[in-house]
Coordinates of C-alpha atoms in Angstrom, one line a residue:
M2 CA -0.8 394.1 146.5
P3 CA -2.8 391.9 149.0
A4 CA -2.1 392.1 152.8
E5 CA -1.2 388.4 152.7
L6 CA 1.1 388.5 149.9
S7 CA 2.6 391.8 151.6
R8 CA 3.0 390.1 154.9
R9 CA 4.8 387.0 153.4
K10 CA 7.2 389.5 151.6
L11 CA 8.0 391.1 154.4
L12 CA 8.7 388.2 156.7
R13 CA 11.1 386.7 154.2
R14 CA 12.7 389.7 154.2
T15 CA 13.2 389.9 158.0
L16 CA 14.3 386.1 158.4
L17 CA 16.8 386.1 155.2
A18 CA 19.0 389.0 156.0
G19 CA 19.6 391.4 158.8
A20 CA 20.8 394.1 156.1
L21 CA 17.0 394.0 154.8
V22 CA 15.2 394.3 158.3
T23 CA 17.0 397.5 158.5
A24 CA 16.0 398.3 154.8
A25 CA 12.4 397.3 155.9
H26 CA 12.7 399.5 158.9
Q27 CA 13.7 402.7 156.9
L28 CA 10.6 402.1 154.4
G29 CA 8.5 401.8 157.4
V30 CA 7.6 398.1 156.7
L31 CA 7.3 397.9 160.6
R32 CA 4.9 400.3 161.0
S33 CA 2.6 399.0 158.4
A34 CA 3.1 395.4 160.1
R35 CA 1.8 396.9 163.6
R36 CA -1.6 397.9 162.2
W37 CA -2.2 394.4 162.0
L38 CA -2.1 393.8 165.5
D39 CA -4.1 395.0 168.4
R40 CA -3.3 397.5 170.7
S41 CA -2.9 395.2 173.7
T42 CA 0.8 395.4 175.7
S43 CA 3.2 393.0 177.3
L44 CA 4.1 392.9 180.7
V45 CA 8.0 393.1 181.7
G46 CA 9.3 393.4 185.3
V47 CA 12.6 395.1 185.6
V48 CA 14.7 395.1 189.0
R49 CA 18.0 396.8 189.2
C50 CA 20.5 394.3 191.4
D51 CA 24.4 395.1 190.9
S52 CA 25.7 391.9 192.7
Y53 CA 25.0 388.0 192.9
A54 CA 25.5 388.1 196.7
E55 CA 23.0 387.2 199.0
P56 CA 20.7 388.6 200.6
A57 CA 20.0 391.2 197.5
L58 CA 19.9 388.7 195.1
G59 CA 17.2 386.3 196.4
G60 CA 15.6 389.7 196.9
A61 CA 15.8 390.8 193.8
V62 CA 14.7 387.6 192.3
A63 CA 11.7 387.7 194.1
R64 CA 11.0 391.3 193.3
V65 CA 11.2 390.7 189.4
L66 CA 9.2 387.4 189.2
E67 CA 6.2 389.4 191.3
A68 CA 6.8 392.3 189.1
A69 CA 6.5 390.1 186.1
G70 CA 3.6 388.7 187.0
L71 CA 4.6 385.3 187.6
P72 CA 1.8 382.6 187.0
P73 CA 0.8 380.7 190.2
V74 CA 3.7 377.6 190.5
A75 CA 2.1 375.8 194.0
G76 CA 1.7 372.3 192.9
K77 CA 3.4 372.5 189.9
R78 CA 6.9 371.0 187.8
V79 CA 9.2 374.3 187.0
V80 CA 11.8 373.5 184.7
L81 CA 14.6 376.2 184.2
K82 CA 16.8 376.8 181.1
P83 CA 19.8 378.5 181.7
N84 CA 22.5 379.1 179.3
F85 CA 25.4 376.9 180.1
V86 CA 27.1 376.6 176.9
D87 CA 30.4 376.7 178.1
H88 CA 32.4 377.8 181.2
F89 CA 35.7 380.2 180.6
E90 CA 36.8 381.4 184.1
G91 CA 36.4 385.3 184.4
R92 CA 34.5 385.2 181.7
P93 CA 30.3 385.6 181.8
V94 CA 29.3 383.1 179.6
E95 CA 26.9 381.3 180.9
T96 CA 24.0 382.1 183.6
D97 CA 25.7 382.8 186.9
A98 CA 25.1 379.5 189.1
R99 CA 24.0 381.3 192.5
L100 CA 21.1 383.3 190.3
L101 CA 20.1 379.8 189.2
L102 CA 20.2 378.7 192.9
A103 CA 18.4 381.6 194.0
T104 CA 15.4 381.1 191.7
V105 CA 15.0 377.5 192.4
L106 CA 14.8 378.4 196.5
H107 CA 12.2 381.3 195.3
L108 CA 9.8 378.7 193.6
R109 CA 10.2 376.5 196.2
R110 CA 8.9 378.9 198.9
L111 CA 6.2 379.5 196.1
G112 CA 5.1 375.9 196.9
A113 CA 6.4 374.3 193.5
R114 CA 6.6 370.6 193.8
E115 CA 9.7 370.0 191.8
V116 CA 12.3 372.6 190.4
I117 CA 14.8 371.2 187.8
V118 CA 17.5 372.3 185.9
A119 CA 18.2 371.5 182.4
E120 CA 20.2 372.3 179.9
G121 CA 21.4 370.8 176.1
A122 CA 24.4 372.6 175.3
G123 CA 25.1 372.9 171.5
N124 CA 28.9 372.5 171.4
R125 CA 29.5 369.7 174.2
N126 CA 28.2 366.8 174.0
D127 CA 29.2 366.0 178.1
L128 CA 28.1 369.1 180.4
A129 CA 29.6 367.7 183.4
P130 CA 32.8 369.2 183.2
V131 CA 31.0 372.9 182.8
L132 CA 28.6 372.1 185.9
E133 CA 31.5 371.0 187.5
T134 CA 33.9 374.0 187.2
S135 CA 31.1 376.9 187.1
G136 CA 30.2 375.8 190.4
L137 CA 26.5 374.5 189.4
S138 CA 27.2 371.0 190.0
A139 CA 28.0 371.5 193.7
S140 CA 25.3 374.1 194.3
L141 CA 22.6 371.7 192.7
A142 CA 23.8 368.9 194.9
R143 CA 23.6 370.7 197.5
E144 CA 20.0 371.6 197.4
R145 CA 19.1 368.0 196.0
V146 CA 17.9 369.9 192.5
R147 CA 17.8 367.6 190.2
F148 CA 19.5 368.4 186.5
V149 CA 18.7 366.8 182.9
D150 CA 20.8 367.2 180.3
L151 CA 18.6 368.2 177.1
N152 CA 20.9 366.5 174.7
Y153 CA 20.4 363.0 176.1
D154 CA 16.6 363.1 177.4
D155 CA 13.4 361.0 176.4
L156 CA 12.0 362.7 173.4
D157 CA 8.0 363.8 172.1
L158 CA 7.8 363.9 168.5
L159 CA 5.5 367.2 167.6
P160 CA 4.3 369.4 164.8
G161 CA 6.6 372.1 164.6
A162 CA 5.0 375.5 164.5
T163 CA 6.8 376.3 160.6
L164 CA 6.7 379.6 159.3
S165 CA 4.8 379.1 156.1
E166 CA 5.4 382.9 155.5
V167 CA 9.4 382.3 154.6
E168 CA 10.2 381.1 151.5
G169 CA 11.5 377.1 151.3
E170 CA 10.3 374.2 153.3
S171 CA 11.2 374.3 156.9
L172 CA 13.8 371.4 158.0
L173 CA 11.8 371.3 161.8
G174 CA 8.4 370.3 160.4
R175 CA 8.6 367.6 162.9
L176 CA 10.3 368.7 166.0
A177 CA 11.8 366.2 168.7
L178 CA 11.8 367.7 172.0
P179 CA 12.7 366.8 175.7
R180 CA 10.1 365.1 178.0
T181 CA 11.3 367.1 180.4
L182 CA 10.4 370.1 178.8
T183 CA 7.1 368.8 176.5
R184 CA 5.7 367.7 180.4
A185 CA 6.6 370.5 182.7
D186 CA 4.0 372.8 183.7
L187 CA 6.0 376.1 183.0
V188 CA 9.1 376.2 181.3
I189 CA 11.8 379.4 182.4
S190 CA 14.2 380.4 179.7
M191 CA 16.9 381.4 182.0
P192 CA 19.5 383.5 179.4
K193 CA 22.5 385.6 180.3
L194 CA 22.8 389.3 178.5
K195 CA 25.1 388.6 175.8
T196 CA 25.8 389.7 172.1
H197 CA 26.2 387.0 169.5
H198 CA 28.3 387.1 166.5
H199 CA 25.5 384.9 164.1
V200 CA 22.3 386.5 165.5
G201 CA 23.3 390.4 167.3
V202 CA 22.0 389.2 170.6
T203 CA 21.2 386.2 172.6
L204 CA 18.6 386.3 174.9
S205 CA 15.8 384.2 176.0
L206 CA 14.4 383.1 172.5
K207 CA 17.9 382.4 171.2
N208 CA 18.6 380.6 174.4
L209 CA 16.0 378.0 173.1
F210 CA 18.6 376.3 171.0
G211 CA 19.4 374.5 173.9
C212 CA 15.9 372.9 174.3
V213 CA 16.9 370.6 170.8
P214 CA 18.6 367.7 171.3
G215 CA 22.1 367.3 170.2
V216 CA 21.9 363.2 169.7
K217 CA 18.8 364.3 167.0
Y218 CA 20.0 367.5 165.6
G219 CA 23.8 367.3 165.7
W220 CA 26.4 369.6 167.3
P221 CA 26.5 372.7 167.1
K222 CA 22.8 372.0 166.9
N223 CA 23.5 371.9 162.7
V224 CA 20.0 371.1 161.5
L225 CA 19.0 374.4 163.4
H226 CA 22.0 376.6 161.3
W227 CA 20.8 374.9 157.8
N228 CA 17.3 375.7 158.2
G229 CA 18.4 379.2 159.1
I230 CA 19.2 380.5 163.2
D231 CA 16.6 383.1 163.1
R232 CA 13.9 381.0 161.4
S233 CA 14.4 378.0 163.8
I234 CA 14.9 380.2 167.0
L235 CA 11.1 381.3 166.0
E236 CA 9.9 377.8 164.9
I237 CA 11.3 376.2 168.3
Y238 CA 9.6 378.9 169.9
G239 CA 6.3 378.6 168.5
T240 CA 6.1 374.8 169.3
L241 CA 7.4 374.7 172.8
R242 CA 4.9 377.6 173.9
S243 CA 1.8 375.8 172.0
R244 CA 2.9 372.5 174.3
V245 CA 3.8 374.5 177.7
P246 CA 3.3 377.6 179.3
M247 CA 6.9 379.9 179.0
F248 CA 8.3 382.5 181.0
A249 CA 11.7 384.4 180.9
L250 CA 14.4 385.8 183.3
L251 CA 17.3 387.5 181.9
D252 CA 20.4 387.5 183.9
G253 CA 21.9 390.9 183.0
I254 CA 23.7 391.7 186.3
V255 CA 26.7 391.0 184.5
G256 CA 26.5 390.5 180.6
M257 CA 28.7 389.9 177.8
E258 CA 29.8 392.5 175.1
G259 CA 32.1 392.0 171.8
D260 CA 32.6 388.6 170.4
G261 CA 30.0 387.1 172.2
P262 CA 28.8 384.7 173.0
L263 CA 31.7 382.9 174.2
H264 CA 34.5 385.4 173.5
G265 CA 33.3 388.8 174.5
T266 CA 34.4 390.7 177.4
A267 CA 32.1 391.1 180.9
R268 CA 29.9 394.3 180.9
S269 CA 28.4 394.9 184.0
R270 CA 24.8 396.1 183.7
G271 CA 23.2 395.3 187.1
L272 CA 19.5 394.4 186.0
L273 CA 17.0 390.9 185.9
V274 CA 14.3 391.0 183.4
A275 CA 11.1 388.9 183.2
G276 CA 8.4 388.2 181.5
A277 CA 5.8 385.7 180.2
D278 CA 6.4 387.8 176.6
L279 CA 9.6 386.2 175.5
A280 CA 10.2 389.0 172.8
A281 CA 9.4 391.5 174.9
V282 CA 12.0 390.4 177.3
D283 CA 14.4 390.3 174.9
A284 CA 13.2 393.5 173.3
V285 CA 13.6 395.4 177.0
G286 CA 17.2 393.4 177.3
A287 CA 18.3 394.7 174.2
R288 CA 17.6 398.3 174.7
S289 CA 19.3 398.1 178.0
M290 CA 22.0 396.8 175.9
G291 CA 21.9 400.2 173.7
L292 CA 20.6 398.2 170.6
A293 CA 17.3 398.4 168.5
P294 CA 15.6 395.2 168.9
G295 CA 13.6 395.2 166.2
L296 CA 16.3 395.5 163.8
V297 CA 17.5 391.9 165.4
A298 CA 16.1 389.5 162.8
H299 CA 14.4 386.9 165.0
L300 CA 12.8 389.9 167.1
G301 CA 11.7 391.9 164.1
A302 CA 10.0 388.4 163.3
A303 CA 8.8 387.6 166.1
Q304 CA 6.1 391.0 166.4
L305 CA 5.2 390.6 162.6
L306 CA 4.1 387.1 163.4
E307 CA 2.2 387.5 166.4
L308 CA 4.6 385.9 168.6
G309 CA 5.5 388.5 170.6
R310 CA 6.0 392.1 171.5
V311 CA 8.9 394.1 170.4
D312 CA 8.1 398.0 170.3
A313 CA 8.7 400.2 173.3
G314 CA 5.0 401.3 172.8
R315 CA 3.6 397.9 173.2
I316 CA 5.7 396.7 176.4
R317 CA 5.0 397.8 179.9
I318 CA 7.8 397.7 182.4
A319 CA 7.1 397.3 185.9
G320 CA 9.3 397.8 188.5
E321 CA 12.8 399.7 188.4
P322 CA 13.3 400.7 184.3
P323 CA 17.0 400.6 183.5
S324 CA 19.3 403.3 183.7
P325 CA 20.9 404.9 180.8
S326 CA 23.9 403.5 179.5
S327 CA 26.4 403.7 176.5
P328 CA 25.5 401.0 173.7
F329 CA 27.1 397.4 174.3
A330 CA 30.1 396.8 171.7
V331 CA 29.0 394.1 169.2
P332 CA 30.4 392.4 166.3
P333 CA 31.4 394.3 163.0
K334 CA 28.2 393.1 160.9
F335 CA 25.8 394.2 163.7
R336 CA 26.8 397.7 164.0
H337 CA 23.8 399.0 162.7
L338 CA 21.9 397.7 165.7
V339 CA 23.7 400.6 167.7
A340 CA 23.5 403.0 165.2
A341 CA 19.9 403.0 165.1
G342 CA 19.4 402.5 169.2

């Protein structure tokens, strides 16, 4: 069978159903795919941090970004894209506002010309109440940080990085993306470490759903769901990274397990994870949850598509590797992630 045909079939299986990803793994499909890749590695920084209190938090942010090889930001416009899908008191739904503020201040110390916080929530057409109740609004105002609601930003229409390997025409052949992102010098995805009832985990790649404007694609980003969630994740990432440098800083100090991304329960993990390869960052994050990243559909496909590295042997961890932990509770249909972890 020709290699390209095999590649097409593998990617189709990987993106269309998590169960098929499991079968592909058992049949050694991922091992075959790795032979098509070079043997270089991706650098991921990991730092342990048990609290959002200062000064420990600011020091941890500085260490993890240095360990992960943050590119120079002096004179640059940097956009931080957190996960602010909603706010429920006492439930770790969103990226912690204190981590966002610590990151803003650190980037300013490194000489960034401007640091912007930007989000386009999927299930809310007005983010103001979320920003207010989470404390982010007050923090940003105090430090004079500009916030942009990506659901209503001016847009650039870009050729979409569609996945030709997947059967069926993509709905994202032309992708409208906010200019705050497309005209930045660096975009840092800052997700919360959480399980997700549709895709297993929501980390730095899934966080990119909030980069797509609701005024164009609906709430909760309906077109992305019609296109296939895993497929859309990778097409958004491919399009963005062809336009602007990307980085990730994962809030794993307190995460969420169970019925994520909104209705799960808090789970302390005590770590920050960062890197320029978002798939590799997510792979380290998933492993810290006791889950098998190669069986998460969009992560397994990211490696097959050469959008990032997921295999542990292809990732070089700098800093403080995560300590062992019992697996996160996951939605029932994703129990295979734990069993293989």
